[in-house]
Amino acid sequence: MNLTYKILSAHLTQGELSRGREIGIHIDYTLTQDSTGTMAYLQFEAIGIPRVKTEKSLAYIDHNTLQTGFENADDHKYLATVTKKHGVYLSKPGNGVCHQVELERFAVPGKTLLGSDSHTPTAGGLGMLAIGAGGLDVAVAMGGGAYYLPCPAVVNVRLSGKLRRGVAAKDVILEVLRRLTVKGGVGKVMEYTGEGVKTLSIPERATITNMGAELGATTSIFPADETARAFMAAQGRERDYVEALPDADAQYDETLEIDLSALEPMVALPHMPDNVKTVREAGAVKVDQVCIGSCTNSSYLDMMRVARILKGKTVNPDVSLVIAPGSRQVLGMLAANGALNDMIQAGARITETACGFCIGMGQSPRTGAVSLRTNNRNFFGRSGTKSAGIFLVSCETAAASALTGVLSDPRELDTDLEIPMPAQFAYNDNLIIPPASPEEAGAVEVVRGPNIKPFPQAKKLADSLSGKALLKMEDNITTDHIMPSDSKLLPFRSNIPKLSEYCLTPVDSTFPTRAKEAGGGFLIAGQNYGQGSSREHAALVPLYLQIRGILAKSFARIHRDNLINNGILPMTFENEADYDRFDQNDELELANVRKLIEGGVEKIPVRNITKGFTCDALLPLSDRQRAMLLAGGLINLMKEKA
Ligand code: MIC
Ligand code: SF4
């Protein structure tokens, strides 16, 4: 067995490990962050289980940390109190980015982790099977319920050789993205093997598993070997280490060979993480801003390399350099060893250890800017400046370019970039607040600010559905298009009515008004609809706007689950060419759709009344998903069952 199937089989609660078939797995650990967490805990409260049943559940506050009004601070208070009451550990703001802290302090090889954030697979760097999901799925897992997923195919990404100086783990995953594209990982787990694995440290492995999310993969995983043991020992957690390796004769569904020695610095050009070229090919693009940090690239190792490059130099006068170390542990160590001062003296603007610029929480670049960033997503508008172009690079490329003012190849630097892994990290968990004991939990009052509004709930599926195709979209529409998030909108993550005013506005600014006037309807989309974030808001807000179904060429994994969990039909064209026969404003009808779904029919006839034709849409569902859609979403189904 490969490592993925070993962990899946040890956690299997339902089904069998047969590719594409739905399986249920037991979840050992969960994580939430604040921007998806408020909704996840509101849902957990609605489910009505008093205390989490996992081995450990953590709630991080790292996304909505810019407090320009009361909203974010109110959400923090809600999270602090709801977690205390229900048995969840809280990582306070300032402690760091969820995935970085989880890797440092909590990830355990061989265990399962479900997180309400698409980059949860970061913990796969330590051999954990770590999956991103919508908040409701995480709420269910916190309550001890299984997590359901189609049994994935496993890709053997066989690494050979060793990265050359100036070439980074980020360049490995950018190369994988270049080859496979942003939908190349859908339905798959990327399992890294081969001699090259040994040459990569844990933070480097985590950079690779982190950005496997951009492939649309279910997750990515490295074996837990001697390097993992040493990392955990240096974090004072050696007792949690277990070796987790694939069998010597493990089987895989596909193989991808990567020679680390042959790679060179890469860059993803605007506005997709798979729009990858070598830095050499991209040329000396003039740069306005450089942002270093995020859950992809903010480890101690990354930051030390940046500090080495900046030491004794000054940032180019035309460049604004922003650095956000990934955790308090990292920031503290940089402060103690002087590297932070090297950054500050070179002219870096140090921001809090949080998601920050990565999710548009500040540091929006100027109009038309070129911004080099070390994070994982360069989707249109995500930086908060629509006209800006975000280029994704490694820390080494970012730091080198901050000095020269143009996109630069770090191999041209004469800096020594060998950073030894510390024998001991300066760990301290005093910002992890434990929950109240079961005896004391009853007395904890959950504090809800005025910005926390009830979330919408779907109704039972109607006999037939009809309405207009309100919007027709291209391929690769992201959840950042569906429910944009920046410093102005993130404070409203607990306020769906407010968010609805912005739904799909990056595609068409008139959409929310038209959807409201029409009393809802349908959406038409291309390939990989809903890629990117796990944010359930990209389903809850369309639900609020009464979107009944989406007809797409294909869907991204987490978003499809979120739609079903919330009673919205995710249908695909049986014949992709039918996409061209639909236009915005066409009147559509799904006659007797309830009966069809009840009867287990997977082909739904879609009548285009305006154009006078009918075509088939596919809606393959497990029994569980079918019951959910009929009941009007997971919460209604759970209530029905109760
Ligand atoms: C992201 O990177 O897009 C986010 C913000 O972390 C999201 C979660 C969210 O939308 O709150 C993710 O990756 O799931
Ligand atoms: Fe935060 Fe960015 Fe990572 Fe999302 S991708 S968790 S916003 S740092």
XYZ file of C-alpha atoms and ligand atoms in Angstrom:
664
model
C 0.000 0.000 0.000
C 1.008 3.563 -0.550
C 1.083 5.852 2.500
C -2.200 7.531 1.571
C -4.101 4.241 1.469
C -2.436 3.063 4.685
C -3.776 6.101 6.522
C -7.148 5.950 4.788
C -7.602 2.283 5.588
C -6.668 2.832 9.240
C -9.380 5.516 9.434
C -12.053 4.005 7.201
C -15.554 4.083 8.687
C -17.538 3.430 5.536
C -17.055 2.074 2.037
C -14.023 0.444 0.511
C -10.841 1.811 -0.974
C -11.934 1.729 -4.551
C -11.102 4.743 -6.670
C -13.908 7.246 -7.154
C -16.328 5.536 -4.734
C -17.408 7.492 -1.683
C -15.677 6.576 1.550
C -16.134 7.829 5.102
C -13.073 8.386 7.281
C -12.621 9.109 10.951
C -11.038 12.469 11.679
C -8.522 12.700 14.532
C -7.765 16.431 14.488
C -9.587 19.484 13.164
C -8.576 23.062 12.581
C -10.522 26.165 11.797
C -9.388 29.696 11.174
C -11.353 32.819 11.924
C -12.660 33.718 8.475
C -14.312 30.325 7.978
C -14.446 29.500 11.682
C -17.260 31.775 12.794
C -19.598 30.028 10.369
C -18.240 26.583 11.286
C -18.924 27.157 15.010
C -22.372 28.624 14.312
C -23.037 25.383 12.445
C -21.501 23.315 15.242
C -23.845 25.057 17.657
C -26.783 24.347 15.318
C -25.858 20.652 15.267
C -26.176 20.744 19.046
C -23.321 18.505 20.231
C -22.012 19.957 23.515
C -18.323 19.061 23.244
C -15.981 18.134 20.410
C -15.180 14.449 20.110
C -11.854 14.691 18.285
C -8.407 14.014 19.733
C -7.670 17.691 19.351
C -9.469 20.579 17.702
C -7.865 23.953 17.213
C -9.300 27.324 16.293
C -6.811 29.814 14.898
C -7.223 33.550 14.590
C -4.953 34.609 11.759
C -6.998 35.906 8.811
C -9.176 38.789 10.007
C -6.612 40.510 12.133
C -6.859 44.045 10.753
C -9.290 45.649 13.150
C -10.610 48.715 11.359
C -14.013 48.406 13.051
C -15.636 46.307 15.741
C -16.515 43.379 13.449
C -13.299 41.354 13.501
C -12.731 41.901 17.202
C -16.303 40.767 17.858
C -15.693 37.637 15.815
C -12.524 36.981 17.816
C -14.523 37.228 21.039
C -17.180 34.885 19.682
C -14.472 32.390 18.683
C -12.708 32.665 22.036
C -15.912 31.954 23.946
C -17.518 29.363 21.675
C -14.288 27.321 21.602
C -13.889 27.536 25.363
C -17.400 26.200 25.807
C -17.174 23.340 23.352
C -13.737 21.862 24.000
C -11.614 23.531 21.300
C -8.119 24.988 21.808
C -7.722 28.601 20.669
C -4.610 29.992 19.000
C -4.794 33.709 19.729
C -4.120 36.401 17.131
C -0.395 37.004 17.058
C 0.442 33.323 17.471
C 0.730 32.816 13.751
C -0.761 31.493 10.549
C -2.799 28.355 11.219
C -0.900 25.999 8.919
C 2.523 27.140 10.065
C 1.587 26.742 13.739
C -0.157 23.415 13.117
C 2.987 22.103 11.421
C 5.239 23.326 14.209
C 3.159 22.392 17.212
C 0.425 19.874 16.423
C 0.784 17.841 13.225
C 1.261 14.121 13.870
C 2.325 11.601 11.218
C -0.274 9.016 10.244
C -3.225 10.905 11.736
C -6.063 12.616 9.889
C -6.695 16.351 10.029
C -9.705 18.135 8.574
C -9.466 21.909 8.341
C -11.826 24.621 7.205
C -9.121 26.038 5.017
C -7.961 24.786 1.656
C -4.280 24.840 2.660
C -4.757 22.356 5.501
C -2.583 19.886 3.483
C 0.457 21.844 4.728
C 0.582 19.313 7.593
C 1.140 16.648 4.922
C 4.780 17.782 5.110
C 4.927 15.765 8.353
C 3.135 12.698 7.010
C -0.334 13.659 8.231
C -3.316 13.082 5.948
C -4.570 16.648 6.096
C -7.587 17.705 4.053
C -9.291 21.049 3.502
C -13.083 21.154 3.617
C -16.033 23.459 4.106
C -16.852 24.657 7.611
C -19.905 22.437 7.918
C -17.914 19.284 7.182
C -15.416 20.354 9.829
C -18.253 21.050 12.286
C -19.556 17.529 11.710
C -16.060 16.078 12.203
C -15.695 18.034 15.448
C -18.878 16.340 16.575
C -17.330 12.945 15.873
C -18.970 12.436 12.473
C -17.055 10.925 9.577
C -15.740 12.953 6.673
C -16.862 11.682 3.284
C -14.858 11.945 0.125
C -14.516 10.101 -3.169
C -11.728 7.577 -2.672
C -8.812 9.372 -4.346
C -6.367 8.178 -6.947
C -2.795 8.422 -5.680
C -0.067 10.014 -7.772
C 3.501 9.018 -7.015
C 5.551 12.179 -7.362
C 9.010 10.647 -7.468
C 11.742 13.084 -6.560
C 15.356 12.505 -7.496
C 18.449 14.678 -7.204
C 18.871 17.722 -4.973
C 17.879 21.369 -5.352
C 20.729 23.606 -6.436
C 21.634 26.778 -4.560
C 18.978 29.429 -5.146
C 16.343 26.915 -6.256
C 13.640 26.335 -3.661
C 10.830 23.985 -2.676
C 8.473 26.619 -4.082
C 10.015 26.037 -7.490
C 9.217 22.323 -7.174
C 5.519 22.919 -6.670
C 5.438 25.632 -9.334
C 6.926 23.070 -11.709
C 4.230 20.549 -10.721
C 1.601 23.240 -11.371
C 3.154 24.048 -14.714
C 2.886 20.414 -15.723
C -0.500 19.506 -14.251
C -2.439 22.846 -14.136
C -4.879 24.083 -11.510
C -7.268 21.230 -12.145
C -4.672 18.494 -12.618
C -4.979 17.222 -9.059
C -8.763 16.945 -8.747
C -9.700 13.582 -7.207
C -6.054 12.786 -6.479
C -3.601 12.692 -3.615
C -0.066 13.711 -4.488
C 2.266 11.398 -2.581
C 5.945 12.339 -2.677
C 8.526 9.555 -2.737
C 12.027 8.859 -3.993
C 15.583 9.645 -3.020
C 15.006 13.384 -3.402
C 12.652 13.426 -0.392
C 15.591 13.021 1.999
C 17.178 16.211 0.686
C 14.169 18.327 1.688
C 13.584 19.680 5.191
C 10.115 19.607 6.785
C 9.290 23.264 6.049
C 10.330 22.690 2.436
C 8.087 19.631 2.201
C 5.285 21.672 3.746
C 5.677 24.384 1.096
C 5.082 21.683 -1.499
C 2.077 20.070 0.213
C 0.633 23.498 0.965
C 0.505 24.530 -2.634
C -0.791 21.162 -3.773
C -4.113 22.849 -2.980
C -3.613 24.904 -6.151
C -3.646 21.674 -8.166
C -7.141 20.996 -6.835
C -5.724 17.861 -5.183
C -7.519 16.214 -2.267
C -4.264 16.516 -0.379
C -0.498 16.016 -0.686
C 1.698 13.993 1.619
C 5.342 13.228 2.328
C 6.530 10.187 4.279
C 7.382 10.736 7.948
C 11.027 9.684 8.142
C 14.131 10.506 10.130
C 13.921 14.171 9.003
C 10.395 14.344 10.415
C 11.549 12.802 13.676
C 14.364 15.329 14.002
C 11.989 18.229 13.264
C 9.504 17.036 15.864
C 12.281 16.499 18.379
C 13.480 20.061 17.789
C 9.910 21.160 18.505
C 9.943 19.164 21.758
C 7.430 16.708 20.322
C 9.473 13.609 19.628
C 7.043 11.489 21.655
C 4.344 12.184 19.024
C 6.554 10.931 16.205
C 5.722 7.718 14.423
C 7.336 6.591 11.242
C 4.868 6.720 8.337
C 6.156 5.260 5.086
C 4.643 3.614 2.026
C 5.353 -0.106 1.575
C 8.443 -0.856 -0.491
C 6.266 -2.284 -3.263
C 3.522 0.344 -2.986
C 1.171 0.763 -5.927
C 0.212 4.100 -7.403
C -2.285 5.185 -10.040
C 0.122 7.518 -11.810
C 3.747 8.582 -11.575
C 5.312 11.978 -12.053
C 9.111 12.163 -12.111
C 10.882 15.294 -10.927
C 14.643 15.712 -10.964
C 15.289 18.352 -8.315
C 18.784 19.045 -9.689
C 17.327 20.073 -13.038
C 14.923 22.714 -11.676
C 15.451 26.428 -11.830
C 13.666 29.394 -10.204
C 10.070 29.645 -11.395
C 7.352 32.275 -11.345
C 3.560 32.084 -11.724
C 2.384 35.064 -13.737
C -0.975 36.797 -13.205
C -3.720 35.648 -12.618
C -3.394 31.856 -12.142
C -0.965 29.757 -10.105
C -0.413 27.455 -13.099
C 0.629 30.264 -15.423
C 4.209 29.265 -14.732
C 7.448 30.198 -16.485
C 11.075 30.121 -15.420
C 12.290 33.385 -13.942
C 14.714 33.548 -16.864
C 11.924 33.272 -19.424
C 9.805 35.869 -17.624
C 12.677 38.376 -17.826
C 13.573 41.393 -15.708
C 10.037 42.643 -15.038
C 10.089 45.887 -13.029
C 8.701 45.333 -9.549
C 6.744 47.723 -7.295
C 6.095 45.543 -4.300
C 7.539 42.369 -2.779
C 5.587 40.494 -0.089
C 7.204 37.609 1.772
C 5.205 35.364 4.061
C 1.926 33.333 4.076
C 1.349 29.693 4.953
C 3.376 28.671 1.885
C 6.620 30.417 2.697
C 7.037 31.809 6.171
C 9.011 29.217 8.096
C 12.169 29.899 10.064
C 14.191 28.461 7.197
C 12.518 30.710 4.622
C 12.909 33.802 6.759
C 16.559 33.092 7.518
C 17.324 32.803 3.809
C 15.571 36.119 3.218
C 17.504 37.741 6.064
C 20.796 36.419 4.642
C 20.030 37.929 1.241
C 19.013 41.289 2.741
C 21.792 41.559 5.326
C 23.837 44.708 4.884
C 21.924 45.749 1.744
C 19.089 48.197 1.075
C 15.836 47.478 -0.678
C 15.565 49.101 -4.114
C 14.143 52.638 -3.755
C 11.179 51.818 -6.030
C 10.177 48.696 -4.103
C 8.027 48.324 -1.016
C 9.150 45.162 0.792
C 6.719 43.569 3.258
C 7.662 40.604 5.432
C 5.211 38.624 7.565
C 6.919 35.802 9.495
C 4.593 32.809 9.747
C 4.429 32.332 13.467
C 5.386 33.860 16.758
C 7.956 31.089 17.082
C 9.590 32.171 13.814
C 9.395 35.883 14.628
C 10.788 35.299 18.106
C 13.740 33.322 16.782
C 14.510 35.966 14.156
C 14.383 38.615 16.861
C 16.685 36.636 19.110
C 19.351 35.866 16.515
C 19.452 39.305 14.902
C 17.997 38.282 11.532
C 14.955 40.469 12.150
C 17.236 43.464 12.462
C 18.927 42.562 9.176
C 15.490 42.698 7.548
C 14.494 45.936 9.246
C 17.769 47.661 8.412
C 17.443 46.650 4.771
C 14.111 48.474 4.727
C 11.563 45.682 5.144
C 8.177 46.564 6.576
C 7.518 43.847 9.140
C 3.854 43.001 9.590
C 2.112 40.836 12.145
C 2.416 37.039 11.965
C -0.844 36.478 10.126
C -2.245 35.914 6.632
C -2.145 39.665 5.989
C -1.285 40.575 2.416
C -2.066 37.058 1.178
C -5.785 37.585 1.656
C -5.802 41.311 0.951
C -5.806 42.212 4.665
C -3.707 45.290 4.027
C -0.730 45.922 1.725
C -2.856 46.276 -1.406
C -0.398 47.443 -4.052
C -0.700 50.617 -6.116
C -2.760 50.881 -9.308
C -1.286 48.744 -12.046
C 1.485 47.434 -9.770
C 3.650 44.398 -10.247
C 3.713 42.625 -6.887
C 6.009 39.643 -6.296
C 4.656 37.437 -3.550
C 5.634 34.188 -1.902
C 2.075 33.008 -1.229
C 0.087 30.479 -3.218
C -2.671 32.352 -5.053
C -2.518 35.195 -7.537
C -6.197 35.241 -8.440
C -7.607 38.363 -10.013
C -8.375 41.070 -7.447
C -7.304 39.051 -4.398
C -4.632 41.588 -3.389
C -7.309 44.246 -3.056
C -6.089 46.079 -6.198
C -7.870 44.887 -9.317
C -5.400 46.418 -11.735
C -2.353 44.871 -10.039
C -0.602 41.748 -11.271
C 0.591 39.256 -8.657
C 3.616 37.101 -9.485
C 4.204 34.063 -7.263
C 7.812 33.214 -6.459
C 10.068 31.629 -3.843
C 11.451 33.579 -0.885
C 14.886 33.610 -2.510
C 13.565 35.097 -5.762
C 11.444 37.593 -3.821
C 14.343 38.815 -1.672
C 16.766 39.022 -4.599
C 14.221 41.014 -6.609
C 13.501 43.365 -3.687
C 17.139 44.434 -3.873
C 17.396 44.837 -7.635
C 13.901 46.213 -8.272
C 13.325 43.763 -11.114
C 12.383 40.084 -11.193
C 15.762 38.457 -10.503
C 17.211 34.988 -10.483
C 18.559 34.275 -6.961
C 21.229 31.989 -8.384
C 23.052 35.142 -9.407
C 23.534 36.172 -5.770
C 26.781 35.232 -4.088
C 25.051 34.735 -0.724
C 25.475 31.445 1.137
C 21.928 30.095 1.444
C 22.720 26.972 3.495
C 20.752 27.388 6.716
C 21.079 24.547 9.235
C 17.811 23.433 10.829
C 17.908 24.426 14.508
C 18.539 21.590 16.953
C 15.862 23.175 19.094
C 13.140 25.622 18.096
C 12.113 28.279 20.633
C 8.658 26.878 21.202
C 6.140 28.169 23.672
C 2.433 27.388 23.648
C 1.345 30.132 26.012
C -0.877 31.667 23.334
C -2.795 28.414 22.918
C -5.748 28.780 25.243
C -7.186 25.486 26.460
C -10.956 25.015 26.608
C -12.953 24.957 29.821
C -13.219 21.577 31.527
C -16.469 19.690 30.861
C -17.600 20.632 34.395
C -16.975 24.342 33.846
C -18.099 24.548 30.209
C -21.771 25.006 31.090
C -21.072 28.333 32.751
C -19.164 29.793 29.777
C -21.205 32.477 28.057
C -20.824 32.647 24.269
C -20.498 36.302 23.259
C -22.048 37.285 19.918
C -21.514 40.744 18.446
C -24.148 42.527 16.352
C -22.343 41.560 13.127
C -23.091 37.871 13.637
C -26.222 37.148 11.635
C -28.040 33.836 11.228
C -26.856 31.777 8.256
C -29.299 30.837 5.479
C -30.677 27.310 5.321
C -31.906 25.614 2.197
C -35.450 24.332 1.841
C -36.430 20.802 0.885
C -35.813 20.278 -2.794
C -38.900 21.348 -4.776
C -40.629 19.001 -7.233
C -39.408 21.065 -10.194
C -37.021 23.990 -10.458
C -37.115 26.867 -12.883
C -35.506 30.245 -13.358
C -33.119 32.236 -15.478
C -29.476 31.479 -16.213
C -28.361 34.561 -14.322
C -24.725 34.465 -15.336
C -22.555 32.576 -17.788
C -18.915 32.200 -16.787
C -15.608 30.952 -18.184
C -13.274 28.197 -16.946
C -11.473 28.322 -13.578
C -13.812 30.679 -11.753
C -12.412 30.820 -8.211
C -14.144 31.208 -4.882
C -12.437 34.627 -4.834
C -14.683 35.494 -7.801
C -17.781 33.970 -6.243
C -17.276 35.504 -2.833
C -14.484 38.047 -2.961
C -12.516 38.565 0.245
C -10.372 41.493 1.173
C -9.921 43.751 4.159
C -13.288 45.389 3.484
C -15.310 42.209 3.004
C -13.653 39.715 5.348
C -15.138 41.419 8.422
C -18.543 40.299 7.154
C -17.886 36.566 7.108
C -20.605 36.133 9.744
C -23.021 38.369 7.855
C -24.293 36.635 4.727
C -26.878 39.328 3.776
C -24.094 41.929 3.639
C -21.740 39.626 1.694
C -24.479 38.897 -0.835
C -24.088 42.431 -2.211
C -20.675 41.385 -3.560
C -21.357 37.890 -4.845
C -19.685 37.277 -8.225
C -19.085 41.003 -8.686
C -15.541 40.443 -10.062
C -17.278 38.704 -12.983
C -20.306 41.003 -13.277
C -21.002 43.890 -10.928
C -24.749 43.746 -11.684
C -25.104 40.128 -10.596
C -26.302 40.581 -6.993
C -29.018 43.064 -7.977
C -30.148 40.950 -10.904
C -30.217 37.792 -8.794
C -32.319 39.520 -6.138
C -34.729 40.991 -8.720
C -35.146 37.606 -10.398
C -35.737 35.822 -7.077
C -32.825 33.497 -7.824
C -32.107 31.163 -10.717
C -29.187 29.186 -12.161
C -25.516 29.716 -13.028
C -23.640 28.434 -16.074
C -19.900 27.815 -15.725
C -16.895 26.267 -17.444
C -14.224 23.902 -16.087
C -13.114 23.735 -12.458
C -15.834 26.004 -11.127
C -15.215 27.037 -7.509
C -11.486 26.319 -7.313
C -9.444 27.847 -4.532
C -10.611 28.570 -1.054
C -12.695 26.253 1.103
C -14.934 29.181 2.061
C -18.454 27.902 2.417
C -19.622 31.459 1.888
C -19.233 30.759 -1.841
C -22.193 28.394 -1.393
C -24.062 30.124 1.452
C -24.228 33.452 -0.360
C -25.583 31.964 -3.618
C -28.047 30.031 -1.426
C -29.132 33.315 0.125
C -29.575 34.691 -3.415
C -31.713 31.609 -4.182
C -29.392 30.036 -6.701
C -30.929 26.605 -7.227
C -28.388 24.887 -9.370
C -25.128 25.361 -11.239
C -24.483 23.835 -14.623
C -20.738 23.619 -15.203
C -18.208 21.695 -17.270
C -16.613 20.550 -13.986
C -16.358 21.526 -10.321
C -13.558 21.875 -7.804
C -13.742 19.326 -4.988
C -14.382 21.416 -1.866
C -16.813 23.754 -3.574
C -18.892 20.900 -4.965
C -19.189 19.456 -1.436
C -20.126 22.868 -0.058
C -22.897 23.222 -2.659
C -24.365 19.823 -1.824
C -24.065 20.471 1.917
C -26.185 23.552 1.324
C -28.753 22.052 -0.993
C -27.585 23.579 -4.315
C -27.437 21.213 -7.305
C -23.924 20.953 -8.863
C -24.632 19.593 -12.344
C -22.188 19.015 -15.179
C -22.917 19.025 -18.907
C -23.136 15.488 -20.226
C -21.931 16.878 -23.500
C -19.511 19.761 -22.905
C -20.411 21.346 -26.245
C -23.862 22.117 -24.803
C -22.181 24.887 -22.798
C -22.164 26.965 -26.007
C -25.927 26.598 -26.429
C -26.718 28.504 -23.243
C -26.744 32.248 -22.851
C -27.258 34.556 -19.940
C -30.976 35.189 -19.321
C -32.148 31.946 -20.926
C -35.158 30.572 -19.025
C -34.396 27.078 -17.720
C -36.489 24.330 -16.231
C -35.655 21.116 -14.371
C -39.010 19.345 -14.466
C -39.682 16.676 -11.811
C -36.148 16.975 -10.565
C -37.071 15.810 -7.076
C -38.586 12.543 -8.356
C -35.584 11.961 -10.591
C -33.102 12.437 -7.753
C -35.243 10.359 -5.382
C -35.235 7.581 -7.963
C -31.443 7.653 -8.175
C -31.429 9.042 -11.721
C -28.069 10.663 -12.464
C -29.028 12.350 -15.740
C -31.215 15.384 -15.269
C -32.893 16.844 -18.370
C -32.402 20.616 -18.454
C -34.982 22.370 -20.604
C -33.842 25.631 -22.160
C -37.243 27.239 -22.695
C -35.843 30.332 -24.412
C -33.887 28.364 -27.019
C -36.355 25.501 -27.222
C -34.075 22.512 -26.556
C -33.387 20.039 -23.771
C -29.997 18.612 -22.860
C -28.828 16.254 -20.154
C -26.897 17.308 -17.092
C -25.050 14.801 -14.924
C -25.561 14.734 -11.182
C -23.780 11.654 -9.808
C -24.489 11.379 -6.085
C -23.800 8.993 -3.240
C -26.856 7.968 -1.196
C -25.726 10.375 1.480
C -25.469 13.283 -0.950
C -28.828 12.422 -2.480
C -30.480 12.513 0.938
C -28.826 15.857 1.625
C -30.023 17.482 -1.571
C -33.574 16.193 -1.036
C -33.634 17.435 2.560
C -32.207 20.845 1.643
C -28.673 20.437 2.929
C -26.795 18.658 5.655
C -28.178 20.487 8.660
C -31.768 19.848 7.566
C -30.907 16.215 6.980
C -29.387 15.912 10.446
C -32.494 17.516 11.942
C -34.726 15.142 9.976
C -32.746 12.177 11.254
C -32.811 13.466 14.836
C -7.459 31.477 1.152
O -6.254 31.329 1.135
O -8.137 31.688 0.146
C -8.168 31.398 2.491
C -8.604 32.764 2.843
O -7.270 30.947 3.478
C -9.322 30.422 2.339
C -10.233 30.376 3.483
C -11.212 31.511 3.504
O -11.725 31.909 2.461
O -11.486 31.991 4.605
C -8.894 28.995 2.009
O -7.840 28.795 1.472
O -9.670 28.059 2.233
Fe -3.844 32.555 5.088
Fe -3.010 32.963 2.628
Fe -2.564 30.682 3.776
Fe -5.035 31.297 3.059
S -3.320 30.976 1.695
S -4.373 30.383 5.011
S -5.020 33.499 3.439
S -1.735 32.636 4.411
